[in-house]
Coordinates of C-alpha atoms in Angstrom, one line a residue:
Chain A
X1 CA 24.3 -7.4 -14.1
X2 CA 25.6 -4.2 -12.7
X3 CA 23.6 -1.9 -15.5
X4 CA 22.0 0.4 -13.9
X5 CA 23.2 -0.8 -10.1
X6 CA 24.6 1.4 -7.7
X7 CA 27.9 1.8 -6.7
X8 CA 28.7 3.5 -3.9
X9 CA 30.4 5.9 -6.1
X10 CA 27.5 6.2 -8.3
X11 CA 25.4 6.5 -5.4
X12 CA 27.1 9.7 -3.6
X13 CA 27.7 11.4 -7.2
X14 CA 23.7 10.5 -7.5
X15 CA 23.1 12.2 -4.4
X16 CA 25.2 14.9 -5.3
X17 CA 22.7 15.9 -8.3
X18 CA 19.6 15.3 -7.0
X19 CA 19.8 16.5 -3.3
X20 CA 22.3 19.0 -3.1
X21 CA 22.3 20.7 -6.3
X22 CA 18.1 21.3 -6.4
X23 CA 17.0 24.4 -5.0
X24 CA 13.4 25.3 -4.1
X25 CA 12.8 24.4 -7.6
X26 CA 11.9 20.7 -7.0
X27 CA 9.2 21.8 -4.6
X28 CA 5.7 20.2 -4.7
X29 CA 2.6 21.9 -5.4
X30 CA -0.3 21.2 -2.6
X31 CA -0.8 21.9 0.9
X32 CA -0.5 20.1 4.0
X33 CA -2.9 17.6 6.1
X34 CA -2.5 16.4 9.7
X35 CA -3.1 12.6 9.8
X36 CA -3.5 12.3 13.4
X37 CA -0.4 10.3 14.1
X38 CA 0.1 9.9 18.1
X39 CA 2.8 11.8 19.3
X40 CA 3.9 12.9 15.3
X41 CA 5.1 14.0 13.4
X42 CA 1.8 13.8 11.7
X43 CA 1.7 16.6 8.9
X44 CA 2.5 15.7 5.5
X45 CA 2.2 17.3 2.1
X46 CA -0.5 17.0 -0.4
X47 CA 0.1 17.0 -4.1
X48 CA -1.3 17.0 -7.1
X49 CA 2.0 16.5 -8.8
X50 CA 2.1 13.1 -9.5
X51 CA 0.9 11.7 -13.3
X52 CA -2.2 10.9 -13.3
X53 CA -2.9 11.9 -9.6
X54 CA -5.3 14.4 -8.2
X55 CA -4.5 15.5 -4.7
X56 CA -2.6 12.6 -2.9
X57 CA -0.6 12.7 0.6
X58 CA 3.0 12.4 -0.1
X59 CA 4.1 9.9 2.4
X60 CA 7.5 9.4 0.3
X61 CA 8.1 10.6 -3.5
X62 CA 11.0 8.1 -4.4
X63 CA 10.1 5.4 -4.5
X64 CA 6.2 6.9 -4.4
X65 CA 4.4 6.7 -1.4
X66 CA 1.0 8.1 -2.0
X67 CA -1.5 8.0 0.4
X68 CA -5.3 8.3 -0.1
X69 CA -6.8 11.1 1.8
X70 CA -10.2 9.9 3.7
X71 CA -12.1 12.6 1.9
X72 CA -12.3 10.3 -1.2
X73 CA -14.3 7.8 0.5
X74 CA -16.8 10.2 1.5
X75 CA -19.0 9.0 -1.8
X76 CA -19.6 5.8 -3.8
X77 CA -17.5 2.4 -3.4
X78 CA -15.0 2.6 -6.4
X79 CA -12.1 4.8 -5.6
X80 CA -10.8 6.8 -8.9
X81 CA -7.6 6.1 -10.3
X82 CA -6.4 9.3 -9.8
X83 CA -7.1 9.0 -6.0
X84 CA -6.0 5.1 -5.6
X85 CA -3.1 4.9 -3.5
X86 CA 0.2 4.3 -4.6
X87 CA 3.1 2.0 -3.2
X88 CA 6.3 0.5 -4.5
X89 CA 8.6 -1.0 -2.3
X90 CA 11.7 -0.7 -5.3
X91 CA 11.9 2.3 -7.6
X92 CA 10.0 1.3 -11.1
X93 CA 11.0 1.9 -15.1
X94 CA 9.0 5.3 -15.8
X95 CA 8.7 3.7 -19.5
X96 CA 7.4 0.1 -20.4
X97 CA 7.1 -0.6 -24.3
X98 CA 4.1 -2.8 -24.8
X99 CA 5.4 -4.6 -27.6
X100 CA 8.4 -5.7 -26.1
X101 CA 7.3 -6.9 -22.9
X102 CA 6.8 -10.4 -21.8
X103 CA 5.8 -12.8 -19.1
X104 CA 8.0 -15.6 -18.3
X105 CA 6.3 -18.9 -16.9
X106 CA 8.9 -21.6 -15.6
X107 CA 9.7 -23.8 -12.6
X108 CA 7.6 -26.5 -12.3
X109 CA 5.7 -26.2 -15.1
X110 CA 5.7 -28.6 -18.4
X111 CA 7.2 -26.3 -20.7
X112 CA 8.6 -22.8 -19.8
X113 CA 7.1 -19.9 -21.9
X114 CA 7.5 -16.5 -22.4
X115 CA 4.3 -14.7 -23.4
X116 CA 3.0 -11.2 -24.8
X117 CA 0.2 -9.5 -23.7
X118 CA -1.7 -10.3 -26.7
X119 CA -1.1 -13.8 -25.5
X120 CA -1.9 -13.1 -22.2
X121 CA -5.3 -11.1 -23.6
X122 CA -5.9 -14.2 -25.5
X123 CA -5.1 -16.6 -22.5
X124 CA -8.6 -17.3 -21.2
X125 CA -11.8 -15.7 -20.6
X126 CA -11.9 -12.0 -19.6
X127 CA -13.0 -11.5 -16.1
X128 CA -13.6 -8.2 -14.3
X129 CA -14.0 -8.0 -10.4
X130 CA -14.4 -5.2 -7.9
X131 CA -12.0 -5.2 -4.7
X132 CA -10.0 -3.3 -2.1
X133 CA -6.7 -3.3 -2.7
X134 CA -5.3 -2.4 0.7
X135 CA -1.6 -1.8 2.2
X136 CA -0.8 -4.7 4.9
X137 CA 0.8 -1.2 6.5
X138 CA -2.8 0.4 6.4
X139 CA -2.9 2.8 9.5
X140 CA 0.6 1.3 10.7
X141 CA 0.9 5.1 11.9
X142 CA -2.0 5.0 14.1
X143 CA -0.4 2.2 16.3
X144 CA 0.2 2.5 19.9
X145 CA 2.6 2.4 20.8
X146 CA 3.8 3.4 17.6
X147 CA 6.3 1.4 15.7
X148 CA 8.3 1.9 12.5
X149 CA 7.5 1.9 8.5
X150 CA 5.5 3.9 6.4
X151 CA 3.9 6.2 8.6
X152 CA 0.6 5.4 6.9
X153 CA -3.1 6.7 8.5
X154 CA -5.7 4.7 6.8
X155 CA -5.8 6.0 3.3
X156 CA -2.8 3.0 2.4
X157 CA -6.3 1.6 0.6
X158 CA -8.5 1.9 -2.1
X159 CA -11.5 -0.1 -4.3
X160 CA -11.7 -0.7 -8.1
X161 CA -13.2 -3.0 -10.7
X162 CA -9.9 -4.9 -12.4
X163 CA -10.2 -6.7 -15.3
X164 CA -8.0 -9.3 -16.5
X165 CA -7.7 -13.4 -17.6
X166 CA -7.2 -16.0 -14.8
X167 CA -3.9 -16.7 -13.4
X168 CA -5.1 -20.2 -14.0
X169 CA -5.1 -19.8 -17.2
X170 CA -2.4 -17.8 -17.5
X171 CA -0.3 -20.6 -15.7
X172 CA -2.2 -23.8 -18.1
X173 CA -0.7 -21.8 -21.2
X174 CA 3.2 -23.3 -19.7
X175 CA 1.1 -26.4 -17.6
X176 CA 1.7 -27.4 -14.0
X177 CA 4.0 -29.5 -13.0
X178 CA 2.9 -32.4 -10.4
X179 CA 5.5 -31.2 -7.9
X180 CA 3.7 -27.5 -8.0
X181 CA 3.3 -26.3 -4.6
X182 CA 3.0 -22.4 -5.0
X183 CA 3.6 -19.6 -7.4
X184 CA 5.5 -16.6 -7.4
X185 CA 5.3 -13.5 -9.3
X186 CA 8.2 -10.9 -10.0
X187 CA 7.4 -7.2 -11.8
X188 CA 10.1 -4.5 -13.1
X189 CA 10.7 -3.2 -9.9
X190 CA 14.1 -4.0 -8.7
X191 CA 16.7 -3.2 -6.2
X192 CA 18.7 0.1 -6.8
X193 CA 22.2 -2.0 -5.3
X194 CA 23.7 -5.4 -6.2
X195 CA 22.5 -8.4 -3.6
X196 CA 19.6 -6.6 -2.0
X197 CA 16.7 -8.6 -2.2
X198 CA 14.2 -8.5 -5.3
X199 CA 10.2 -8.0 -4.3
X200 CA 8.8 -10.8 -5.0
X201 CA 5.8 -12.5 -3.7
X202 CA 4.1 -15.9 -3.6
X203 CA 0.8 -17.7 -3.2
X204 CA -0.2 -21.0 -2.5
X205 CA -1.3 -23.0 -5.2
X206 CA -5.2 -23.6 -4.6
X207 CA -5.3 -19.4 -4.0
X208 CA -3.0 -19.4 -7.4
X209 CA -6.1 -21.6 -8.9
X210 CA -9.1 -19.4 -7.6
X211 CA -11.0 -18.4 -10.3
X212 CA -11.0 -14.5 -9.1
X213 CA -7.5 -14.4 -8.9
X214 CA -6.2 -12.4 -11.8
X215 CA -3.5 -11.0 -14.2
X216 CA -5.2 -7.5 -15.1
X217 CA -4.4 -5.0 -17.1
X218 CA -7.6 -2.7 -16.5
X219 CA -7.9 -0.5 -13.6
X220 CA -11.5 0.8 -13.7
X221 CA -12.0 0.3 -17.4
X222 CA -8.6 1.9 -17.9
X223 CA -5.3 0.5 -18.4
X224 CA -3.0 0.4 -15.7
X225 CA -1.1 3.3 -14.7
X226 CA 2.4 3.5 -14.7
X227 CA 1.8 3.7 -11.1
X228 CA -0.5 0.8 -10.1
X229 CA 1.4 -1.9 -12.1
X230 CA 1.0 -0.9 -16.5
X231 CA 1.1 -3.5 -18.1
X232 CA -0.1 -6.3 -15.6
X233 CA -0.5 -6.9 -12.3
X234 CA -1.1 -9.8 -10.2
X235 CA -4.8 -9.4 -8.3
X236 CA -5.7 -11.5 -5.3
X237 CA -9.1 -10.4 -4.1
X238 CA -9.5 -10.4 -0.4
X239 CA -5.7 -10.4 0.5
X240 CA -3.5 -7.5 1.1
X241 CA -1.9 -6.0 -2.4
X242 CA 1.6 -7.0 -1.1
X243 CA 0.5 -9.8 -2.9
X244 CA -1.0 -8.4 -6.2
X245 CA 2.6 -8.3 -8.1
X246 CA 2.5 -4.9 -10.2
X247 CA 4.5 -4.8 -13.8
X248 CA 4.5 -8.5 -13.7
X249 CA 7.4 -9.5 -15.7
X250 CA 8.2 -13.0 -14.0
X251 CA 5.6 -16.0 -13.1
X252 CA 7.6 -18.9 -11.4
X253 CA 6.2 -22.2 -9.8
X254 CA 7.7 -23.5 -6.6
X255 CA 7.8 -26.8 -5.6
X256 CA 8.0 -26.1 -1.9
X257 CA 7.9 -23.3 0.5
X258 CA 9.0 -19.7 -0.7
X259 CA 12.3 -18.8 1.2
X260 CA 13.0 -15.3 -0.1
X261 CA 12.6 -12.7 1.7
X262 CA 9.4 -10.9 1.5
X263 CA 7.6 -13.7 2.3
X264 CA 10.1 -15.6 5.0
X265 CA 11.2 -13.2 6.5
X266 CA 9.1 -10.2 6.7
X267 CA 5.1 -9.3 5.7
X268 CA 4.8 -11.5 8.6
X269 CA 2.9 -11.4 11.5
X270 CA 3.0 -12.9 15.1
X271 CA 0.7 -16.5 15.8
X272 CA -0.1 -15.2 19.2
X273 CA -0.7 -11.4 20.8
X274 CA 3.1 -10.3 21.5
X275 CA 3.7 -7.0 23.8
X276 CA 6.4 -4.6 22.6
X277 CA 9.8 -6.1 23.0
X278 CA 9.1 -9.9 22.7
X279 CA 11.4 -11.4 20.5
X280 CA 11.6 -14.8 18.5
X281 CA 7.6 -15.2 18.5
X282 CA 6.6 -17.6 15.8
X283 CA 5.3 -16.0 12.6
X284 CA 3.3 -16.5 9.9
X285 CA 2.8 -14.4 6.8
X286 CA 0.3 -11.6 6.2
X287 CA -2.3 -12.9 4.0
X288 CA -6.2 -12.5 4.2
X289 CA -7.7 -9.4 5.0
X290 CA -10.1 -8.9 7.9
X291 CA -13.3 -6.1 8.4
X292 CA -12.7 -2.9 8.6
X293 CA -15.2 0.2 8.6
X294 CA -15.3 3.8 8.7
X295 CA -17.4 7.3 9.7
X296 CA -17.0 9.4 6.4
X297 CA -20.0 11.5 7.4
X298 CA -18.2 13.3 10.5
X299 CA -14.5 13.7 11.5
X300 CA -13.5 13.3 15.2
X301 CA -14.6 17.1 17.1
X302 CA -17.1 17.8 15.4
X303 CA -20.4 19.5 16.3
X304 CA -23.8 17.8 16.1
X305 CA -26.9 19.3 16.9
X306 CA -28.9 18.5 19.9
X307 CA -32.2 17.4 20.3
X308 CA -32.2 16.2 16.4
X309 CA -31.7 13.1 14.7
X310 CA -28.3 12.5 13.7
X311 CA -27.6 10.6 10.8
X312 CA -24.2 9.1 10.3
X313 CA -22.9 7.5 6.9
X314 CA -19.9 5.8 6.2
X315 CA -18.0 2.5 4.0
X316 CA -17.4 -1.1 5.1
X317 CA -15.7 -3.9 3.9
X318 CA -15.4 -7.7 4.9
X319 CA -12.2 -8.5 4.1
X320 CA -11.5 -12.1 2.4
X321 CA -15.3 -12.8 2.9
X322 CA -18.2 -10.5 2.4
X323 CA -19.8 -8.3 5.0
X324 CA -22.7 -9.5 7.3
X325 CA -23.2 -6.2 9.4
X326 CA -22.1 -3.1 10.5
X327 CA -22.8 -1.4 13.6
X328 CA -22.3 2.1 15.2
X329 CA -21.2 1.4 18.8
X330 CA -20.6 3.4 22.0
X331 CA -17.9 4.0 24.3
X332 CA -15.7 1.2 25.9
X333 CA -15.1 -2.5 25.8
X334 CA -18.5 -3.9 24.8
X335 CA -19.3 -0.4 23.5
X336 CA -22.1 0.0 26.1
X337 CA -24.8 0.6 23.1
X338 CA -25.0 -0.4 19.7
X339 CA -27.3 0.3 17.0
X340 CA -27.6 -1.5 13.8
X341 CA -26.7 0.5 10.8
X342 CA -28.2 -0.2 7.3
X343 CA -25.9 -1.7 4.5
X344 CA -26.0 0.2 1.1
X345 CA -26.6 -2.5 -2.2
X346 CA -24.2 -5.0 -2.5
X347 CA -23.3 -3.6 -5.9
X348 CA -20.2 -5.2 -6.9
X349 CA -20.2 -8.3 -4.5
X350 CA -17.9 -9.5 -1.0
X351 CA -14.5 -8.0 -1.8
X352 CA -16.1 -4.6 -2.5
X353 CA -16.5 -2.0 -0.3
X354 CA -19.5 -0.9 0.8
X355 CA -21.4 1.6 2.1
X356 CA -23.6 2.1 5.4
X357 CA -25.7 4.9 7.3
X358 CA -27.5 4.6 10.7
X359 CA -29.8 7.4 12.0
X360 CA -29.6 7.7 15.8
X361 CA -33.2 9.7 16.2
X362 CA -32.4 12.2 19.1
X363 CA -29.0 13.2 20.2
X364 CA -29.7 14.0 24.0
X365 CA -25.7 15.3 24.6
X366 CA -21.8 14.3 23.3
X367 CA -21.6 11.0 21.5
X368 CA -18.1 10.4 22.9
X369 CA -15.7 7.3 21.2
X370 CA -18.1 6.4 18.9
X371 CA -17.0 4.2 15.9
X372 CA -18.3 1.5 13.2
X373 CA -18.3 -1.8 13.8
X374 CA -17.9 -4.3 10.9
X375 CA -18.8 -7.7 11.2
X376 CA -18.3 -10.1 8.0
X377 CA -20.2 -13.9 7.0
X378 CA -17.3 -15.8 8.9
X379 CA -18.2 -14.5 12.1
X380 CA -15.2 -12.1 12.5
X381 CA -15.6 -8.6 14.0
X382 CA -13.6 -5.0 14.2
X383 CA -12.2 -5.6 17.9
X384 CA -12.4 -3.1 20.5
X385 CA -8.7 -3.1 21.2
X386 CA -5.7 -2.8 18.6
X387 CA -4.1 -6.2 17.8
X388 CA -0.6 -4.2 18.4
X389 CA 2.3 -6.2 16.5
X390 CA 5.8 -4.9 15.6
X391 CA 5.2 -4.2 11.8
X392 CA 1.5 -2.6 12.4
X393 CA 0.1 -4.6 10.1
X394 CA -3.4 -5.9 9.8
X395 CA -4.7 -3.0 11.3
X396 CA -8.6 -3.4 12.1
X397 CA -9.4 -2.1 15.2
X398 CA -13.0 0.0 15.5
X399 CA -11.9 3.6 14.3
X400 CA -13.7 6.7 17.3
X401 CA -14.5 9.3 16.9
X402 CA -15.9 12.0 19.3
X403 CA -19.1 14.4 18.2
X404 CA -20.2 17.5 20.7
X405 CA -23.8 18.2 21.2
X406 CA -24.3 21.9 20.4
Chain B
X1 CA 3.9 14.7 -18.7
X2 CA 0.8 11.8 -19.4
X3 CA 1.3 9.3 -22.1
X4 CA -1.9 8.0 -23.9
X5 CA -2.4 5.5 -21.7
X6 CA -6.0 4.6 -22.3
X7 CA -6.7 1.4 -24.1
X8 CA -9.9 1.2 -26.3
X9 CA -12.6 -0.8 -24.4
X10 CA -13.6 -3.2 -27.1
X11 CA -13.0 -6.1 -24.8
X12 CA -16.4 -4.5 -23.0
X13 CA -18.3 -4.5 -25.4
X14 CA -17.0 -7.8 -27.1
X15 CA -20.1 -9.1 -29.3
X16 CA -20.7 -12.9 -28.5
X17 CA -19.0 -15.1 -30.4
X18 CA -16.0 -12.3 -31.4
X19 CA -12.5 -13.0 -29.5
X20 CA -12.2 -10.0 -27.1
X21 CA -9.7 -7.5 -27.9
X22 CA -7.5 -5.9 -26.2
X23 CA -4.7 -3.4 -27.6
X24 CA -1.8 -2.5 -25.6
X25 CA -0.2 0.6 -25.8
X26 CA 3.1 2.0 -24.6
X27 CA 3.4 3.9 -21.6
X28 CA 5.6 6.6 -20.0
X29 CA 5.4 8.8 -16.9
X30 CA 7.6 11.4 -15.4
X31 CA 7.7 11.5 -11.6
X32 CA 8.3 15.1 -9.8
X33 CA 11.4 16.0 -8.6
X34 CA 12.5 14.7 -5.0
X35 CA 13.7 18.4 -3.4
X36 CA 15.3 16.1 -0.8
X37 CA 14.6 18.4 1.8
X38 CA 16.9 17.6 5.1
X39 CA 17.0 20.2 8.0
X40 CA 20.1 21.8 8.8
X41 CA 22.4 20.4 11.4
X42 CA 25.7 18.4 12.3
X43 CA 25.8 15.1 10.5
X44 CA 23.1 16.3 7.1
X45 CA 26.0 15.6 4.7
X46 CA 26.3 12.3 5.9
X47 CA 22.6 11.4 5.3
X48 CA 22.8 12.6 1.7
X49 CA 25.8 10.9 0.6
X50 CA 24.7 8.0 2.2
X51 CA 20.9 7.7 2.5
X52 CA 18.4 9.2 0.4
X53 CA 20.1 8.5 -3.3
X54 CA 17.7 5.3 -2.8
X55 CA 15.0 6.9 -1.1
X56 CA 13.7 10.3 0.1
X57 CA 14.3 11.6 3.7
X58 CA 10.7 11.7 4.3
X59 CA 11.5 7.8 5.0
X60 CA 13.7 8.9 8.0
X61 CA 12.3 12.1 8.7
X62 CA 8.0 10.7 9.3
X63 CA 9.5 7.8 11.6
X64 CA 8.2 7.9 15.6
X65 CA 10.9 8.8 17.6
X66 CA 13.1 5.9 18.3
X67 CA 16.1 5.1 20.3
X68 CA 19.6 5.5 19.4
X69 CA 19.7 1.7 19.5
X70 CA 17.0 1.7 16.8
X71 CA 18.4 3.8 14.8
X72 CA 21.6 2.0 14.6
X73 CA 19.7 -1.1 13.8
X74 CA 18.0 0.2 11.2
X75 CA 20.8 2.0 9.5
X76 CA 22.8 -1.7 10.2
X77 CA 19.8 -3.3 8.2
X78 CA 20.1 -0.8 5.3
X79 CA 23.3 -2.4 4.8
X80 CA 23.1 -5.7 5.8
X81 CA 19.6 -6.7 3.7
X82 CA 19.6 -3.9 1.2
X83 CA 23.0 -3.9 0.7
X84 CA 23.2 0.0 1.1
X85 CA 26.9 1.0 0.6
X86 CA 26.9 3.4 3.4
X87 CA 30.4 4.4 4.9
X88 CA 30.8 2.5 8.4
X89 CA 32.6 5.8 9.9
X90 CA 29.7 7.5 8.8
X91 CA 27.1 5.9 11.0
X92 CA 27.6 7.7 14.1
X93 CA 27.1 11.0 12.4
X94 CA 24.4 9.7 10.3
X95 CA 22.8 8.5 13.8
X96 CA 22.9 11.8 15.8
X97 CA 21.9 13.4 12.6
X98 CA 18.4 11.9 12.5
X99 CA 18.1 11.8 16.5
X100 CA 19.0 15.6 16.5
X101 CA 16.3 16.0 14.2
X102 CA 13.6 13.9 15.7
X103 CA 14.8 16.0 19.5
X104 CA 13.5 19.1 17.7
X105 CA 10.2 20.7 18.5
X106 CA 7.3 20.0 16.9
X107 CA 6.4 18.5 13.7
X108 CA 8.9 17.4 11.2
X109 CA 7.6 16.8 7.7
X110 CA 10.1 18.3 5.7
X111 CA 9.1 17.8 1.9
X112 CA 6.8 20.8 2.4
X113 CA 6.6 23.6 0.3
X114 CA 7.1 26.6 2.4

């Protein structure tokens, strides 16, 4: 199918129309936010140009990058739809007619099927679950020594209650075949050129069969936007969201290991610390998420008063498990100190975030590379050092910040 | 431009023993305009006719500064994997193009208003 496919012809009289012939009259509205980024450049744009978006950081507008800023963690554990952040790796259809879409089921399954959303409404139970949906990029931007991508900080994540039917029962309404090994999911997103590879992603077969892993159409009680996924997307609490399938158009069972190329051969990650210019490491792919935390309460310089208590506030999350504890922690390897913090209610259970405050009762001078420390119920802990890789992915390190005495 | 993209929320409040509803209704968006803001300089024409009609320059522009070598790999890989029909005479300019614009001073983020 070349419909819609570039040519280069196509592409350069394309280019022609939208970059050189727009004046300043394309320009966003917003301002502009430093993200920190070591060595830049760091600033990028802020808009709230985007359907359905308040003010997001515009880390690409075609295909949208939208990056959360930190500020909308400073409250609660559900992130609003119009702050969630937004990526697609493949431009998307601005326009999806309900009636006409479908879901096709095949491979190894008993009997192919091609199914509407009524009869994926109707396919099982409904089930709603709160969790972070986070870029396997998050914070790629912060890596040192820094490596290229999206030049994300740490707002490539977000938290929201998704409700939809099991994939399970989703896949039952075609059957598994015996041979079923794992299951891939394709949305509406495709390539703009002819041969490029699709973006499409697959999961094991027992994480297929969890009974939180969802086709949802509701985002925070609200139907998907156009931008997270309308009609359906694929939702695999606990694991990065290159996994949760937006658009879902295209359900197919594999009866071995998933060659293509988003899962062979990149969203991968090296079996063993590598230092910047190792090659040929073995690899495996990007999957479950670890802890991370954060200090919403103060941002790095700022003044705290001395001889007071200091209370500190902040969000955690445990990754693929739940969250045992978090921990404010000093300078250095070790962190020197550490003080327990207190966990907010485990409101919407282990793939949630969560929030946390710690009051340190008399701040005798600086409180210099400080930072949260999350811990979650496997045993696994923020580390003191980045776990550098080439794709900057994973990213969990303890976040510092610095706070002057005044 | 929003389309009425809210669903009713009767599969909320679904009464026990009633099928759960859910009503599906179509959906459209328009996305802003990309300005496709490149700075000036020897090689910018290149980069438009052969880079951003797939994505914007931010994608270039917010990259670390890398080598030459990098750069040639990556535009190699637009090519090669995405199947990016960019003009082979065109690399070199497209290459000093985008190291030209990371050697400038201070901080590039071009798809600023100004």
């Amino acid at each position: 199918m070349s419909d819609g496919k570039f040519t280069r012809r196509a592409l350069v009289a394309g280019a022609g129309t939208a970059a050189l012939a727009v004046p300043a009259a394309g320009k966003l509205a917003g301002g502009m936010i430093d993200l920190g980024l070591p060595g830049g450049p760091s600033l990028r744009p802020t808009t709230p140009d985007f359907p359905g978006k308040r003010d997001m950081i515009v880390q690409r507008i075609r295909p949208p990058l939208l990056e959360t800023p930190m500020d909308a963690f400073r409250e609660g554990v559900i992130t609003p739809n119009d702050r969630h952040f937004v990526r697609w790796n493949w431009s998307m259809p601005t326009e999806v007619r309900a009636g006409q879409h479908r879901v096709a089921v095949g491979g190894a399954v008993r009997k192919p099927v091609s199914l509407t959303l009524e009869e994926i409404a109707a396919a099982g139970e409904h089930v709603s679950i709160v969790a972070v949906n986070q870029c396997a990029g998050n914070g790629r931007g912060l890596s040192e020594p820094r490596v290229t991508g999206t030049q994300w900080g740490n707002g490539a994540m977000s938290c929201a209650k998704w409700t939809g039917v099991r994939l399970g029962d989703v896949l039952a309404k075609a059957g598994l075949a015996d041979s079923a090994k794992r299951v891939r999911f394709a949305g509406l997103d495709v390539p703009l050129t002819d041969g490029a590879p699709q973006f499409i992603k697959s999961i094991p077969l027992d994480v297929a069969l969890r009974e939180d892993v969802l086709v949802a159409w509701a985002m925070n009680d609200e139907a998907l936007p156009i931008l997270h996924g309308f009609p359906l997307r694929i939702v695999v609490p606990g694991w990065f969201s290159t996994y949760w399938v937006k658009m879902l158009a295209t359900i197919e069972v594999l009866t071995g290991e998933d060659e293509s190329h988003y899962v062979a051969e990149t969203y991968r990650w090296p079996t063993a610390p590598v230092k910047p210019g190792d090659k040929d490491f073995p690899t495996v792919p990007i999957e479950a998420m670890p802890p991370r935390s954060f200090i919403t309460s103060h941002a790095d310089g700022d003044t705290v008063a001395r001889g007071r208590p200091l209370t500190l506030e902040g969000f955690a999350f445990g990754g693929d498990v739940g969250l045992a504890k978090v921990e404010l922690v000093g300078a250095g390897e070790g962190g020197g100190w550490t003080a327990a913090c207190q966990l907010g209610p485990d409101e919407h259970g282990p793939y949630a975030f969560r929030r946390w405050s710690v009051t340190l009762p008399h701040v005798t001078g600086d409180l210099a590379e400080i930072g949260s420390r999350a811990t979650n119920t496997k045993g696994l802990s923020q580390p003191d050092a980045l776990v550098w890789n080439p794709s900057g992915y994973a990213r969990n390190v303890i976040e510092r910040i610095t706070l002057r005495a005044q | 431009m929003r389309a009425a993209l809210f669903l009713p929320l009767a599969f909320l409040l679904a009464a026990c023993g009633a099928a759960p509803r859910v009503e599906f209704a179509d959906a459209s968006i328009t996305l802003p305009d990309d300005p496709g803001d490149l700075p000036e300089g020897p090689g910018r024409d290149s980069v438009i006719e052969n880079c951003t009609a797939c994505h914007s320059p931010s994608t270039m522009l917010q990259q670390p500064k890398i080598s030459r070598e990098k750069w040639e790999a990556t535009v190699k890989k637009m090519v090669t994997l995405y199947k990016a029909p960019v003009d082979e005479k065109a690399v070199p300019q497209i290459v000093d193009y985008l190291l030209a614009a990371q050697a400038g001073e201070g901080d590039v983020s071009r798809e600023t208003p100004r």
